[in-house]
Amino acid sequence: MVLLPLLRWWLTLELIGLVALPISMHLLRFLPERGICFRRAVGLVLCSVLLWLLVTLGLIQNRLPAAVVSVALVAAGSLVLVRSNGSALLEQLRAQQRLVLIEAVLFFSVLLLFGVWRA
């Protein structure tokens, strides 16, 4: 039964990474891989900081809906970037297609190994 929680974590991190991909590619455009490999980290940091800020300001309670709101705010920021630079971002993503696949397989493998090791 280790696989179900791991699958949930993986799906959550993939969702956050996909939501933050345009922001990561924009902020880290100077890197050779254009920030694609840092999408999960950037997404986690942005969502966490937004959640912390919303809770600290007393605008929302620290519950699941607050986390969903923070992810939605990051998605809104990404949407703004996609609307302004969508074709350039897509072109860069296509150019790094192999790297994206390697990074995804590597991340999943390490997550699976760590989950099995900790179980």
PDB file of C-alpha atoms in Angstrom:
ATOM      1  CA  MET A   1       0.000   0.000   0.000  1.00  0.00           C
ATOM      2  CA  VAL A   2       3.020   2.276  -0.306  1.00  0.00           C
ATOM      3  CA  LEU A   3       2.176   2.997  -3.917  1.00  0.00           C
ATOM      4  CA  LEU A   4      -1.089   4.877  -3.392  1.00  0.00           C
ATOM      5  CA  PRO A   5       0.359   7.696  -1.241  1.00  0.00           C
ATOM      6  CA  LEU A   6       3.375   7.865  -3.561  1.00  0.00           C
ATOM      7  CA  LEU A   7       1.101   8.172  -6.559  1.00  0.00           C
ATOM      8  CA  ARG A   8      -0.822  10.972  -4.845  1.00  0.00           C
ATOM      9  CA  TRP A   9       2.414  12.817  -4.039  1.00  0.00           C
ATOM     10  CA  TRP A  10       3.684  12.342  -7.575  1.00  0.00           C
ATOM     11  CA  LEU A  11       0.445  13.610  -9.132  1.00  0.00           C
ATOM     12  CA  THR A  12       0.366  16.608  -6.782  1.00  0.00           C
ATOM     13  CA  LEU A  13       3.967  17.523  -7.529  1.00  0.00           C
ATOM     14  CA  GLU A  14       3.419  17.071 -11.263  1.00  0.00           C
ATOM     15  CA  LEU A  15       0.362  19.332 -11.131  1.00  0.00           C
ATOM     16  CA  ILE A  16       2.245  22.017  -9.215  1.00  0.00           C
ATOM     17  CA  GLY A  17       5.181  21.644 -11.597  1.00  0.00           C
ATOM     18  CA  LEU A  18       2.992  21.977 -14.676  1.00  0.00           C
ATOM     19  CA  VAL A  19       1.216  24.989 -13.229  1.00  0.00           C
ATOM     20  CA  ALA A  20       4.538  26.688 -12.466  1.00  0.00           C
ATOM     21  CA  LEU A  21       6.288  25.695 -15.703  1.00  0.00           C
ATOM     22  CA  PRO A  22       5.786  29.018 -17.545  1.00  0.00           C
ATOM     23  CA  ILE A  23       6.929  30.983 -14.483  1.00  0.00           C
ATOM     24  CA  SER A  24       9.962  28.754 -14.054  1.00  0.00           C
ATOM     25  CA  MET A  25      10.861  29.050 -17.737  1.00  0.00           C
ATOM     26  CA  HIS A  26      10.526  32.820 -17.555  1.00  0.00           C
ATOM     27  CA  LEU A  27      12.463  33.329 -14.317  1.00  0.00           C
ATOM     28  CA  LEU A  28      15.235  30.884 -15.220  1.00  0.00           C
ATOM     29  CA  ARG A  29      15.444  31.567 -18.962  1.00  0.00           C
ATOM     30  CA  PHE A  30      19.197  32.215 -18.678  1.00  0.00           C
ATOM     31  CA  LEU A  31      19.876  28.547 -17.807  1.00  0.00           C
ATOM     32  CA  PRO A  32      20.710  26.100 -20.620  1.00  0.00           C
ATOM     33  CA  GLU A  33      17.562  24.052 -19.930  1.00  0.00           C
ATOM     34  CA  ARG A  34      15.446  27.211 -19.445  1.00  0.00           C
ATOM     35  CA  GLY A  35      14.379  26.294 -15.911  1.00  0.00           C
ATOM     36  CA  ILE A  36      12.351  23.264 -16.947  1.00  0.00           C
ATOM     37  CA  CYS A  37      14.051  21.000 -14.404  1.00  0.00           C
ATOM     38  CA  PHE A  38      13.299  23.450 -11.593  1.00  0.00           C
ATOM     39  CA  ARG A  39       9.562  23.681 -12.269  1.00  0.00           C
ATOM     40  CA  ARG A  40       8.526  21.595  -9.262  1.00  0.00           C
ATOM     41  CA  ALA A  41      10.801  23.489  -6.882  1.00  0.00           C
ATOM     42  CA  VAL A  42       9.660  26.859  -8.213  1.00  0.00           C
ATOM     43  CA  GLY A  43       6.028  25.768  -7.995  1.00  0.00           C
ATOM     44  CA  LEU A  44       6.388  24.472  -4.445  1.00  0.00           C
ATOM     45  CA  VAL A  45       8.124  27.650  -3.300  1.00  0.00           C
ATOM     46  CA  LEU A  46       5.585  29.957  -4.957  1.00  0.00           C
ATOM     47  CA  CYS A  47       2.563  28.000  -3.716  1.00  0.00           C
ATOM     48  CA  SER A  48       4.007  27.724  -0.205  1.00  0.00           C
ATOM     49  CA  VAL A  49       4.850  31.414   0.041  1.00  0.00           C
ATOM     50  CA  LEU A  50       1.415  32.407  -1.253  1.00  0.00           C
ATOM     51  CA  LEU A  51      -0.281  30.032   1.182  1.00  0.00           C
ATOM     52  CA  TRP A  52       1.811  31.366   4.057  1.00  0.00           C
ATOM     53  CA  LEU A  53       1.055  34.959   3.061  1.00  0.00           C
ATOM     54  CA  LEU A  54      -2.695  34.374   2.752  1.00  0.00           C
ATOM     55  CA  VAL A  55      -2.829  32.615   6.127  1.00  0.00           C
ATOM     56  CA  THR A  56      -0.577  35.159   7.859  1.00  0.00           C
ATOM     57  CA  LEU A  57      -2.693  38.059   6.629  1.00  0.00           C
ATOM     58  CA  GLY A  58      -5.774  36.287   7.971  1.00  0.00           C
ATOM     59  CA  LEU A  59      -7.444  36.135   4.564  1.00  0.00           C
ATOM     60  CA  ILE A  60      -7.952  32.383   4.701  1.00  0.00           C
ATOM     61  CA  GLN A  61      -7.516  29.474   7.120  1.00  0.00           C
ATOM     62  CA  ASN A  62      -4.723  26.970   6.650  1.00  0.00           C
ATOM     63  CA  ARG A  63      -6.788  24.187   5.112  1.00  0.00           C
ATOM     64  CA  LEU A  64      -7.002  22.392   1.775  1.00  0.00           C
ATOM     65  CA  PRO A  65      -9.025  25.160   0.062  1.00  0.00           C
ATOM     66  CA  ALA A  66      -6.261  27.622   0.933  1.00  0.00           C
ATOM     67  CA  ALA A  67      -3.708  25.397  -0.792  1.00  0.00           C
ATOM     68  CA  VAL A  68      -5.977  25.150  -3.826  1.00  0.00           C
ATOM     69  CA  VAL A  69      -6.273  28.953  -3.886  1.00  0.00           C
ATOM     70  CA  SER A  70      -2.491  29.339  -3.786  1.00  0.00           C
ATOM     71  CA  VAL A  71      -2.079  26.895  -6.688  1.00  0.00           C
ATOM     72  CA  ALA A  72      -4.808  28.760  -8.587  1.00  0.00           C
ATOM     73  CA  LEU A  73      -2.972  32.061  -8.056  1.00  0.00           C
ATOM     74  CA  VAL A  74       0.237  30.557  -9.404  1.00  0.00           C
ATOM     75  CA  ALA A  75      -1.772  29.202 -12.347  1.00  0.00           C
ATOM     76  CA  ALA A  76      -3.147  32.691 -12.986  1.00  0.00           C
ATOM     77  CA  GLY A  77       0.385  34.086 -13.074  1.00  0.00           C
ATOM     78  CA  SER A  78       1.418  31.346 -15.475  1.00  0.00           C
ATOM     79  CA  LEU A  79      -1.578  32.070 -17.666  1.00  0.00           C
ATOM     80  CA  VAL A  80      -0.506  35.710 -17.953  1.00  0.00           C
ATOM     81  CA  LEU A  81       2.938  34.579 -19.108  1.00  0.00           C
ATOM     82  CA  VAL A  82       1.479  32.066 -21.556  1.00  0.00           C
ATOM     83  CA  ARG A  83      -0.749  34.727 -23.078  1.00  0.00           C
ATOM     84  CA  SER A  84       2.178  37.090 -23.581  1.00  0.00           C
ATOM     85  CA  ASN A  85       4.937  34.586 -24.528  1.00  0.00           C
ATOM     86  CA  GLY A  86       3.049  31.381 -25.290  1.00  0.00           C
ATOM     87  CA  SER A  87       4.616  30.560 -28.638  1.00  0.00           C
ATOM     88  CA  ALA A  88       8.180  31.226 -27.427  1.00  0.00           C
ATOM     89  CA  LEU A  89       7.642  29.110 -24.309  1.00  0.00           C
ATOM     90  CA  LEU A  90       6.190  26.271 -26.359  1.00  0.00           C
ATOM     91  CA  GLU A  91       9.095  26.440 -28.813  1.00  0.00           C
ATOM     92  CA  GLN A  92      11.614  26.254 -25.964  1.00  0.00           C
ATOM     93  CA  LEU A  93       9.714  23.355 -24.425  1.00  0.00           C
ATOM     94  CA  ARG A  94       9.713  21.447 -27.715  1.00  0.00           C
ATOM     95  CA  ALA A  95      13.452  22.021 -28.060  1.00  0.00           C
ATOM     96  CA  GLN A  96      13.984  20.483 -24.604  1.00  0.00           C
ATOM     97  CA  GLN A  97      11.578  17.575 -25.121  1.00  0.00           C
ATOM     98  CA  ARG A  98      14.145  14.866 -24.420  1.00  0.00           C
ATOM     99  CA  LEU A  99      15.330  16.601 -21.259  1.00  0.00           C
ATOM    100  CA  VAL A 100      11.753  16.876 -19.988  1.00  0.00           C
ATOM    101  CA  LEU A 101      11.238  13.137 -20.436  1.00  0.00           C
ATOM    102  CA  ILE A 102      14.556  12.221 -18.783  1.00  0.00           C
ATOM    103  CA  GLU A 103      13.883  14.569 -15.862  1.00  0.00           C
ATOM    104  CA  ALA A 104      10.363  13.195 -15.346  1.00  0.00           C
ATOM    105  CA  VAL A 105      11.535   9.571 -15.373  1.00  0.00           C
ATOM    106  CA  LEU A 106      14.426  10.362 -13.045  1.00  0.00           C
ATOM    107  CA  PHE A 107      12.173  12.237 -10.609  1.00  0.00           C
ATOM    108  CA  PHE A 108       9.597   9.445 -10.547  1.00  0.00           C
ATOM    109  CA  SER A 109      12.295   6.802 -10.070  1.00  0.00           C
ATOM    110  CA  VAL A 110      13.909   8.633  -7.166  1.00  0.00           C
ATOM    111  CA  LEU A 111      10.517   9.301  -5.559  1.00  0.00           C
ATOM    112  CA  LEU A 112       9.592   5.628  -5.896  1.00  0.00           C
ATOM    113  CA  LEU A 113      12.921   4.434  -4.495  1.00  0.00           C
ATOM    114  CA  PHE A 114      12.702   6.850  -1.580  1.00  0.00           C
ATOM    115  CA  GLY A 115       9.111   5.841  -0.840  1.00  0.00           C
ATOM    116  CA  VAL A 116       9.904   2.138  -0.880  1.00  0.00           C
ATOM    117  CA  TRP A 117      13.017   2.695   1.231  1.00  0.00           C
ATOM    118  CA  ARG A 118      11.056   4.687   3.852  1.00  0.00           C
ATOM    119  CA  ALA A 119       8.173   2.189   3.974  1.00  0.00           C
TER     120      ALA A 119
END
